[in-house]
Amino acid sequence: MKTIILVRYEEIFLKGLNKPAFEAKLVKNMKQVLKGLGPVNITRSQSRIYVEPEAEDYPVDEAIMRLTKVFGIASVSPVHKIETNLETIYEKAVDMTREITAKTGYKTFKVETKRANKKFPLKSMEVSRELGAVLLRNIPVLKVDVNNPDFIVYVEIRDYTYIYSEIVPAVKGLPVGSNGRATLLLSGGIDSPVAGWMVAKRGVKIDAVHFYSYPYTSEKAKEKVVRLGRILSEYNLGMKLYIVPFTEIQLAINQKCPEEYLTIIMRRFMMKIAEIIAQKNGSLGLVTGEAIGQVASQTLESLLVTNNAVSLPVYRPCIGMDKNEVVDIAKRIGTYETSILPYEDCCTVFVAKHPVTKPKLQKTMEYESVLNIDELIQKAVDGVEVIEIE
Ligand code: ATP
Ligand code: MG
């Protein structure tokens, strides 16, 4: 029996959005993640998407794993597509159920039927009851349990009939690329990958910028960020990662500005450079992993001074989260293990003992005005290395 993949998305996302454009984008993104697994036919019908592999030995499990990371998809099921007639339904459902019980040892089940095809002679309830009886007759170890079954045999009667028992939850959200671009300031930490993921989830394609202070931070620290970029790319469908040389700026700030203002001035430089890169890319906002009060540079006063450096909006999806909430998401999306690798970050190299927690904008601007701001920024932008992650 050939397995095809049924993809569900949530109607609610279609409100206010252009449904055909949404679906077309979703299908395009699905094709991109499935590339290399073999030829498939993708069709849409009644707010469902069906992926039909051409080959019998198509790697369905791998395809499902990839699809569960595609924003816009609510859930995925491996299903058997069969002719819509009662004989076939009974026969194939028995085969499928035998396979399930042999593999899992499950004993209790129920049948759930949906009849979208009203020409079919039996009602949903009747199909469930009849098929239940057929399964009990053919597979004697089974028992019906309508309240808490080990597994459910789903039957969907449409032009064709689809039978399945597995529903794999996916990430939901909106298809990447359906809501423009934004530029993520990606450190090697836990928060910023989560922030980028959350914005990408809303259909925004993310570019990432990383500030790198070689030789104060090592090649390993950069590799770690590239790895984080790769993990995010699985959701973001590729990513442009800009590596910005930041040493000269940090040394200049370190030499010429008061120690307690090092971090806040550095953050303003980061924002300004990220904004220049964003504007070159048609990106409509900046994204950071900041959360109120997490560190001195994330008090409301500090965020005000940081924001003031740029005119693009700065999105901070982690703003109201506790660290453990961010960690939970990081674990779920697969960035956590990489984020906790112990390589230094440029912020930890040049760090004040007592950073100011309530910086004043006026003072900050005075302190930084001794620097050749434009020249330093231009040099950093000229030295950018672009890494294209597929
Ligand atoms: P994270 O866990 O994301 O590193 P954090 O809690 O350590 O965040 P900070 O180091 O103060 O916080 O950085 C705040 C935000 O500034 C980060 O979430 C990130 O968006 C950005 N940022 C910090 N360092 C860098 C860097 N080296 N390159 C790019 N962005 C950075
Ligand atoms: Mg950090």
Short mmCIF file of N, CA and C in Angstrom, two decimals, residues 84-205:
data_model
loop_
_atom_site.label_atom_id
_atom_site.label_comp_id
_atom_site.label_asym_id
_atom_site.label_seq_id
_atom_site.Cartn_x
_atom_site.Cartn_y
_atom_site.Cartn_z
N THR A 84 -12.60 5.07 -3.25
CA THR A 84 -13.75 5.24 -2.36
C THR A 84 -14.80 4.18 -2.64
N ASN A 85 -14.60 2.98 -2.09
CA ASN A 85 -15.70 2.00 -2.03
C ASN A 85 -15.52 1.13 -0.81
N LEU A 86 -16.60 0.65 -0.29
CA LEU A 86 -16.63 0.04 1.02
C LEU A 86 -15.68 -1.16 1.15
N GLU A 87 -15.70 -2.02 0.10
CA GLU A 87 -14.84 -3.20 0.11
C GLU A 87 -13.38 -2.81 0.32
N THR A 88 -12.97 -1.84 -0.50
CA THR A 88 -11.56 -1.42 -0.44
C THR A 88 -11.23 -0.82 0.92
N ILE A 89 -12.16 -0.01 1.42
CA ILE A 89 -11.92 0.62 2.71
C ILE A 89 -11.72 -0.44 3.80
N TYR A 90 -12.61 -1.42 3.83
CA TYR A 90 -12.49 -2.48 4.83
C TYR A 90 -11.15 -3.20 4.69
N GLU A 91 -10.88 -3.60 3.46
CA GLU A 91 -9.69 -4.42 3.22
C GLU A 91 -8.41 -3.68 3.63
N LYS A 92 -8.32 -2.42 3.18
CA LYS A 92 -7.08 -1.66 3.45
C LYS A 92 -6.97 -1.26 4.92
N ALA A 93 -8.12 -1.01 5.53
CA ALA A 93 -8.08 -0.64 6.95
C ALA A 93 -7.63 -1.83 7.78
N VAL A 94 -8.05 -3.02 7.39
CA VAL A 94 -7.59 -4.22 8.11
C VAL A 94 -6.07 -4.36 7.97
N ASP A 95 -5.58 -4.20 6.74
CA ASP A 95 -4.13 -4.30 6.51
C ASP A 95 -3.37 -3.30 7.38
N MET A 96 -3.85 -2.04 7.34
CA MET A 96 -3.15 -0.99 8.08
C MET A 96 -3.17 -1.27 9.58
N THR A 97 -4.33 -1.70 10.07
CA THR A 97 -4.47 -1.92 11.50
C THR A 97 -3.62 -3.10 11.95
N ARG A 98 -3.55 -4.12 11.11
CA ARG A 98 -2.66 -5.26 11.42
C ARG A 98 -1.23 -4.79 11.60
N GLU A 99 -0.82 -3.96 10.66
CA GLU A 99 0.55 -3.43 10.71
C GLU A 99 0.79 -2.66 12.02
N ILE A 100 -0.19 -1.85 12.39
CA ILE A 100 -0.04 -1.04 13.60
C ILE A 100 0.07 -1.92 14.84
N THR A 101 -0.84 -2.89 14.95
CA THR A 101 -0.82 -3.73 16.15
C THR A 101 0.46 -4.57 16.21
N ALA A 102 0.93 -5.02 15.05
CA ALA A 102 2.17 -5.82 15.03
C ALA A 102 3.34 -4.96 15.49
N LYS A 103 3.34 -3.70 15.07
CA LYS A 103 4.48 -2.83 15.36
C LYS A 103 4.46 -2.31 16.80
N THR A 104 3.26 -2.03 17.31
CA THR A 104 3.17 -1.30 18.58
C THR A 104 2.65 -2.14 19.74
N GLY A 105 1.97 -3.22 19.44
CA GLY A 105 1.34 -3.99 20.51
C GLY A 105 0.07 -3.33 21.05
N TYR A 106 -0.42 -2.28 20.38
CA TYR A 106 -1.63 -1.61 20.82
C TYR A 106 -2.82 -2.58 20.81
N LYS A 107 -3.73 -2.40 21.79
CA LYS A 107 -4.86 -3.31 21.88
C LYS A 107 -6.21 -2.62 21.69
N THR A 108 -6.32 -1.37 22.15
CA THR A 108 -7.63 -0.73 22.08
C THR A 108 -7.65 0.34 21.00
N PHE A 109 -8.80 0.51 20.38
CA PHE A 109 -8.89 1.44 19.26
C PHE A 109 -10.31 1.98 19.13
N LYS A 110 -10.44 3.00 18.32
CA LYS A 110 -11.76 3.36 17.81
C LYS A 110 -11.61 3.84 16.38
N VAL A 111 -12.72 3.91 15.67
CA VAL A 111 -12.70 4.41 14.29
C VAL A 111 -13.36 5.77 14.27
N GLU A 112 -12.73 6.72 13.59
CA GLU A 112 -13.36 8.03 13.38
C GLU A 112 -13.47 8.29 11.90
N THR A 113 -14.69 8.55 11.46
CA THR A 113 -14.91 8.73 10.02
C THR A 113 -15.39 10.14 9.72
N LYS A 114 -14.85 10.68 8.65
CA LYS A 114 -15.35 11.96 8.15
C LYS A 114 -15.81 11.72 6.72
N ARG A 115 -17.05 12.11 6.43
CA ARG A 115 -17.54 11.88 5.08
C ARG A 115 -17.75 13.23 4.39
N ALA A 116 -16.75 13.64 3.63
CA ALA A 116 -16.88 14.90 2.88
C ALA A 116 -17.64 14.65 1.59
N ASN A 117 -17.57 13.42 1.12
CA ASN A 117 -18.22 13.03 -0.12
C ASN A 117 -19.64 12.52 0.18
N LYS A 118 -20.61 13.41 0.02
CA LYS A 118 -21.97 13.05 0.45
C LYS A 118 -22.65 12.03 -0.47
N LYS A 119 -21.99 11.70 -1.60
CA LYS A 119 -22.55 10.68 -2.47
C LYS A 119 -22.34 9.27 -1.92
N PHE A 120 -21.40 9.18 -0.97
CA PHE A 120 -21.11 7.87 -0.40
C PHE A 120 -22.33 7.38 0.39
N PRO A 121 -22.75 6.11 0.16
CA PRO A 121 -24.05 5.66 0.69
C PRO A 121 -24.15 5.58 2.21
N LEU A 122 -23.07 5.32 2.92
CA LEU A 122 -23.17 5.22 4.38
C LEU A 122 -22.81 6.53 5.05
N LYS A 123 -23.46 6.79 6.18
CA LYS A 123 -23.11 7.98 6.96
C LYS A 123 -21.83 7.71 7.76
N SER A 124 -21.21 8.78 8.25
CA SER A 124 -19.93 8.63 8.98
C SER A 124 -20.05 7.63 10.12
N MET A 125 -21.11 7.81 10.95
CA MET A 125 -21.28 6.93 12.10
C MET A 125 -21.39 5.47 11.68
N GLU A 126 -22.12 5.27 10.56
CA GLU A 126 -22.32 3.89 10.08
C GLU A 126 -21.00 3.27 9.63
N VAL A 127 -20.19 4.08 8.93
CA VAL A 127 -18.89 3.55 8.49
C VAL A 127 -18.05 3.17 9.71
N SER A 128 -18.03 4.08 10.71
CA SER A 128 -17.21 3.80 11.90
C SER A 128 -17.66 2.50 12.56
N ARG A 129 -18.97 2.34 12.70
CA ARG A 129 -19.50 1.16 13.39
C ARG A 129 -19.18 -0.11 12.60
N GLU A 130 -19.48 -0.06 11.30
CA GLU A 130 -19.25 -1.25 10.46
C GLU A 130 -17.77 -1.61 10.39
N LEU A 131 -16.96 -0.60 10.19
CA LEU A 131 -15.53 -0.88 10.07
C LEU A 131 -14.97 -1.39 11.40
N GLY A 132 -15.46 -0.81 12.50
CA GLY A 132 -15.06 -1.29 13.83
C GLY A 132 -15.32 -2.78 13.95
N ALA A 133 -16.50 -3.18 13.53
CA ALA A 133 -16.87 -4.60 13.61
C ALA A 133 -15.97 -5.46 12.73
N VAL A 134 -15.68 -4.98 11.53
CA VAL A 134 -14.79 -5.71 10.62
C VAL A 134 -13.41 -5.89 11.24
N LEU A 135 -12.90 -4.81 11.84
CA LEU A 135 -11.56 -4.90 12.44
C LEU A 135 -11.54 -5.89 13.60
N LEU A 136 -12.59 -5.85 14.43
CA LEU A 136 -12.66 -6.78 15.57
C LEU A 136 -12.69 -8.23 15.09
N ARG A 137 -13.42 -8.45 14.01
CA ARG A 137 -13.53 -9.81 13.47
C ARG A 137 -12.19 -10.30 12.94
N ASN A 138 -11.47 -9.41 12.28
CA ASN A 138 -10.24 -9.81 11.61
C ASN A 138 -9.02 -9.82 12.51
N ILE A 139 -9.04 -9.00 13.54
CA ILE A 139 -7.86 -8.90 14.42
C ILE A 139 -8.34 -9.13 15.86
N PRO A 140 -8.38 -10.40 16.26
CA PRO A 140 -9.06 -10.77 17.51
C PRO A 140 -8.46 -10.14 18.77
N VAL A 141 -7.20 -9.71 18.77
CA VAL A 141 -6.64 -9.12 19.99
C VAL A 141 -7.24 -7.75 20.29
N LEU A 142 -7.89 -7.15 19.32
CA LEU A 142 -8.35 -5.77 19.49
C LEU A 142 -9.61 -5.64 20.33
N LYS A 143 -9.72 -4.50 21.01
CA LYS A 143 -10.95 -4.15 21.72
C LYS A 143 -11.27 -2.70 21.40
N VAL A 144 -12.55 -2.37 21.40
CA VAL A 144 -12.93 -0.98 21.18
C VAL A 144 -12.88 -0.22 22.50
N ASP A 145 -12.35 0.99 22.46
CA ASP A 145 -12.41 1.88 23.62
C ASP A 145 -12.62 3.29 23.07
N VAL A 146 -13.83 3.79 23.19
CA VAL A 146 -14.11 5.08 22.55
C VAL A 146 -13.56 6.26 23.36
N ASN A 147 -13.29 6.06 24.65
CA ASN A 147 -12.84 7.18 25.48
C ASN A 147 -11.34 7.39 25.49
N ASN A 148 -10.62 6.30 25.61
CA ASN A 148 -9.17 6.44 25.74
C ASN A 148 -8.44 5.33 24.97
N PRO A 149 -8.62 5.32 23.64
CA PRO A 149 -8.04 4.22 22.87
C PRO A 149 -6.53 4.37 22.71
N ASP A 150 -5.84 3.23 22.52
CA ASP A 150 -4.40 3.28 22.22
C ASP A 150 -4.16 3.96 20.88
N PHE A 151 -5.05 3.73 19.95
CA PHE A 151 -4.90 4.39 18.64
C PHE A 151 -6.26 4.57 17.98
N ILE A 152 -6.28 5.47 17.01
CA ILE A 152 -7.52 5.77 16.30
C ILE A 152 -7.32 5.46 14.82
N VAL A 153 -8.28 4.80 14.23
CA VAL A 153 -8.26 4.59 12.79
C VAL A 153 -9.11 5.69 12.16
N TYR A 154 -8.46 6.60 11.46
CA TYR A 154 -9.18 7.69 10.82
C TYR A 154 -9.52 7.31 9.39
N VAL A 155 -10.76 7.59 9.01
CA VAL A 155 -11.19 7.34 7.63
C VAL A 155 -11.78 8.64 7.09
N GLU A 156 -11.23 9.14 6.02
CA GLU A 156 -11.79 10.36 5.41
C GLU A 156 -12.27 10.03 4.01
N ILE A 157 -13.55 10.15 3.84
CA ILE A 157 -14.12 9.77 2.55
C ILE A 157 -14.31 11.01 1.71
N ARG A 158 -13.51 11.15 0.71
CA ARG A 158 -13.60 12.27 -0.23
C ARG A 158 -13.72 11.67 -1.62
N ASP A 159 -13.20 12.35 -2.67
CA ASP A 159 -13.20 11.71 -4.00
C ASP A 159 -12.45 10.39 -3.90
N TYR A 160 -11.27 10.48 -3.28
CA TYR A 160 -10.60 9.26 -2.85
C TYR A 160 -10.86 9.12 -1.35
N THR A 161 -10.45 7.97 -0.81
CA THR A 161 -10.56 7.82 0.65
C THR A 161 -9.16 7.73 1.24
N TYR A 162 -9.02 8.35 2.39
CA TYR A 162 -7.72 8.38 3.05
C TYR A 162 -7.85 7.69 4.40
N ILE A 163 -7.00 6.72 4.66
CA ILE A 163 -7.02 6.09 5.98
C ILE A 163 -5.66 6.25 6.64
N TYR A 164 -5.69 6.50 7.92
CA TYR A 164 -4.44 6.74 8.64
C TYR A 164 -4.69 6.66 10.14
N SER A 165 -3.59 6.64 10.91
CA SER A 165 -3.81 6.69 12.35
C SER A 165 -2.87 7.67 13.05
N GLU A 166 -1.91 8.17 12.32
CA GLU A 166 -0.90 9.02 12.97
C GLU A 166 -1.12 10.49 12.60
N ILE A 167 -1.10 11.38 13.60
CA ILE A 167 -1.14 12.81 13.33
C ILE A 167 0.08 13.44 13.99
N VAL A 168 0.99 13.92 13.19
CA VAL A 168 2.23 14.48 13.74
C VAL A 168 2.08 16.00 13.80
N PRO A 169 2.17 16.60 15.00
CA PRO A 169 2.01 18.05 15.09
C PRO A 169 3.19 18.78 14.43
N ALA A 170 2.90 19.91 13.81
CA ALA A 170 3.95 20.70 13.17
C ALA A 170 4.01 22.07 13.84
N VAL A 171 4.82 22.99 13.28
CA VAL A 171 5.09 24.25 13.99
C VAL A 171 4.01 25.33 13.89
N LYS A 172 3.06 25.16 12.99
CA LYS A 172 2.03 26.19 12.78
C LYS A 172 2.65 27.51 12.29
N GLY A 173 2.03 28.64 12.56
CA GLY A 173 2.57 29.91 12.07
C GLY A 173 2.16 30.20 10.64
N LEU A 174 2.92 31.06 9.98
CA LEU A 174 2.63 31.49 8.61
C LEU A 174 3.82 31.17 7.72
N PRO A 175 3.58 30.89 6.43
CA PRO A 175 4.70 30.50 5.57
C PRO A 175 5.78 31.58 5.49
N VAL A 176 7.01 31.17 5.70
CA VAL A 176 8.13 32.11 5.61
C VAL A 176 8.14 32.78 4.25
N GLY A 177 8.27 34.08 4.26
CA GLY A 177 8.28 34.83 3.01
C GLY A 177 6.93 35.47 2.72
N SER A 178 5.91 35.11 3.52
CA SER A 178 4.59 35.71 3.26
C SER A 178 4.45 37.04 3.99
N ASN A 179 5.45 37.41 4.81
CA ASN A 179 5.36 38.65 5.58
C ASN A 179 6.65 39.47 5.59
N GLY A 180 7.34 39.49 4.45
CA GLY A 180 8.51 40.36 4.35
C GLY A 180 9.74 39.82 5.06
N ARG A 181 10.72 40.70 5.24
CA ARG A 181 12.02 40.31 5.82
C ARG A 181 12.33 41.12 7.06
N ALA A 182 13.12 40.54 7.95
CA ALA A 182 13.66 41.28 9.09
C ALA A 182 15.08 40.80 9.35
N THR A 183 15.83 41.63 10.04
CA THR A 183 17.24 41.31 10.28
C THR A 183 17.47 41.03 11.76
N LEU A 184 17.94 39.83 12.03
CA LEU A 184 18.16 39.36 13.40
C LEU A 184 19.59 39.63 13.84
N LEU A 185 19.76 40.22 15.01
CA LEU A 185 21.09 40.31 15.61
C LEU A 185 21.32 39.00 16.33
N LEU A 186 22.14 38.17 15.73
CA LEU A 186 22.32 36.80 16.22
C LEU A 186 23.63 36.66 16.98
N SER A 187 23.52 36.51 18.29
CA SER A 187 24.73 36.27 19.09
C SER A 187 24.88 34.77 19.20
N GLY A 188 25.80 34.31 20.00
CA GLY A 188 25.91 32.87 20.19
C GLY A 188 25.08 32.39 21.36
N GLY A 189 24.26 33.30 21.93
CA GLY A 189 23.54 32.97 23.16
C GLY A 189 22.26 32.19 22.95
N ILE A 190 21.46 32.09 23.98
CA ILE A 190 20.23 31.30 23.94
C ILE A 190 19.08 32.12 23.37
N ASP A 191 19.06 33.41 23.67
CA ASP A 191 17.87 34.21 23.39
C ASP A 191 17.68 34.60 21.91
N SER A 192 18.76 35.05 21.30
CA SER A 192 18.56 35.58 19.95
C SER A 192 18.11 34.54 18.92
N PRO A 193 18.59 33.29 18.96
CA PRO A 193 18.03 32.32 18.01
C PRO A 193 16.53 32.11 18.23
N VAL A 194 16.11 32.13 19.49
CA VAL A 194 14.68 31.96 19.80
C VAL A 194 13.89 33.16 19.25
N ALA A 195 14.45 34.36 19.44
CA ALA A 195 13.79 35.56 18.93
C ALA A 195 13.62 35.49 17.41
N GLY A 196 14.67 35.06 16.73
CA GLY A 196 14.61 34.95 15.27
C GLY A 196 13.58 33.93 14.83
N TRP A 197 13.55 32.81 15.54
CA TRP A 197 12.60 31.74 15.23
C TRP A 197 11.16 32.26 15.37
N MET A 198 10.92 33.01 16.44
CA MET A 198 9.56 33.48 16.69
C MET A 198 9.07 34.46 15.62
N VAL A 199 9.99 35.26 15.13
CA VAL A 199 9.60 36.20 14.07
C VAL A 199 9.42 35.46 12.74
N ALA A 200 10.31 34.51 12.47
CA ALA A 200 10.18 33.70 11.25
C ALA A 200 8.85 32.95 11.27
N LYS A 201 8.43 32.54 12.45
CA LYS A 201 7.16 31.81 12.59
C LYS A 201 5.98 32.63 12.08
N ARG A 202 6.08 33.93 12.13
CA ARG A 202 5.01 34.78 11.64
C ARG A 202 5.14 35.09 10.15
N GLY A 203 5.94 34.28 9.45
CA GLY A 203 6.02 34.42 8.00
C GLY A 203 7.09 35.37 7.52
N VAL A 204 7.95 35.81 8.45
CA VAL A 204 8.99 36.78 8.09
C VAL A 204 10.29 36.04 7.77
N LYS A 205 10.86 36.36 6.63
CA LYS A 205 12.16 35.76 6.29
C LYS A 205 13.25 36.50 7.06
#
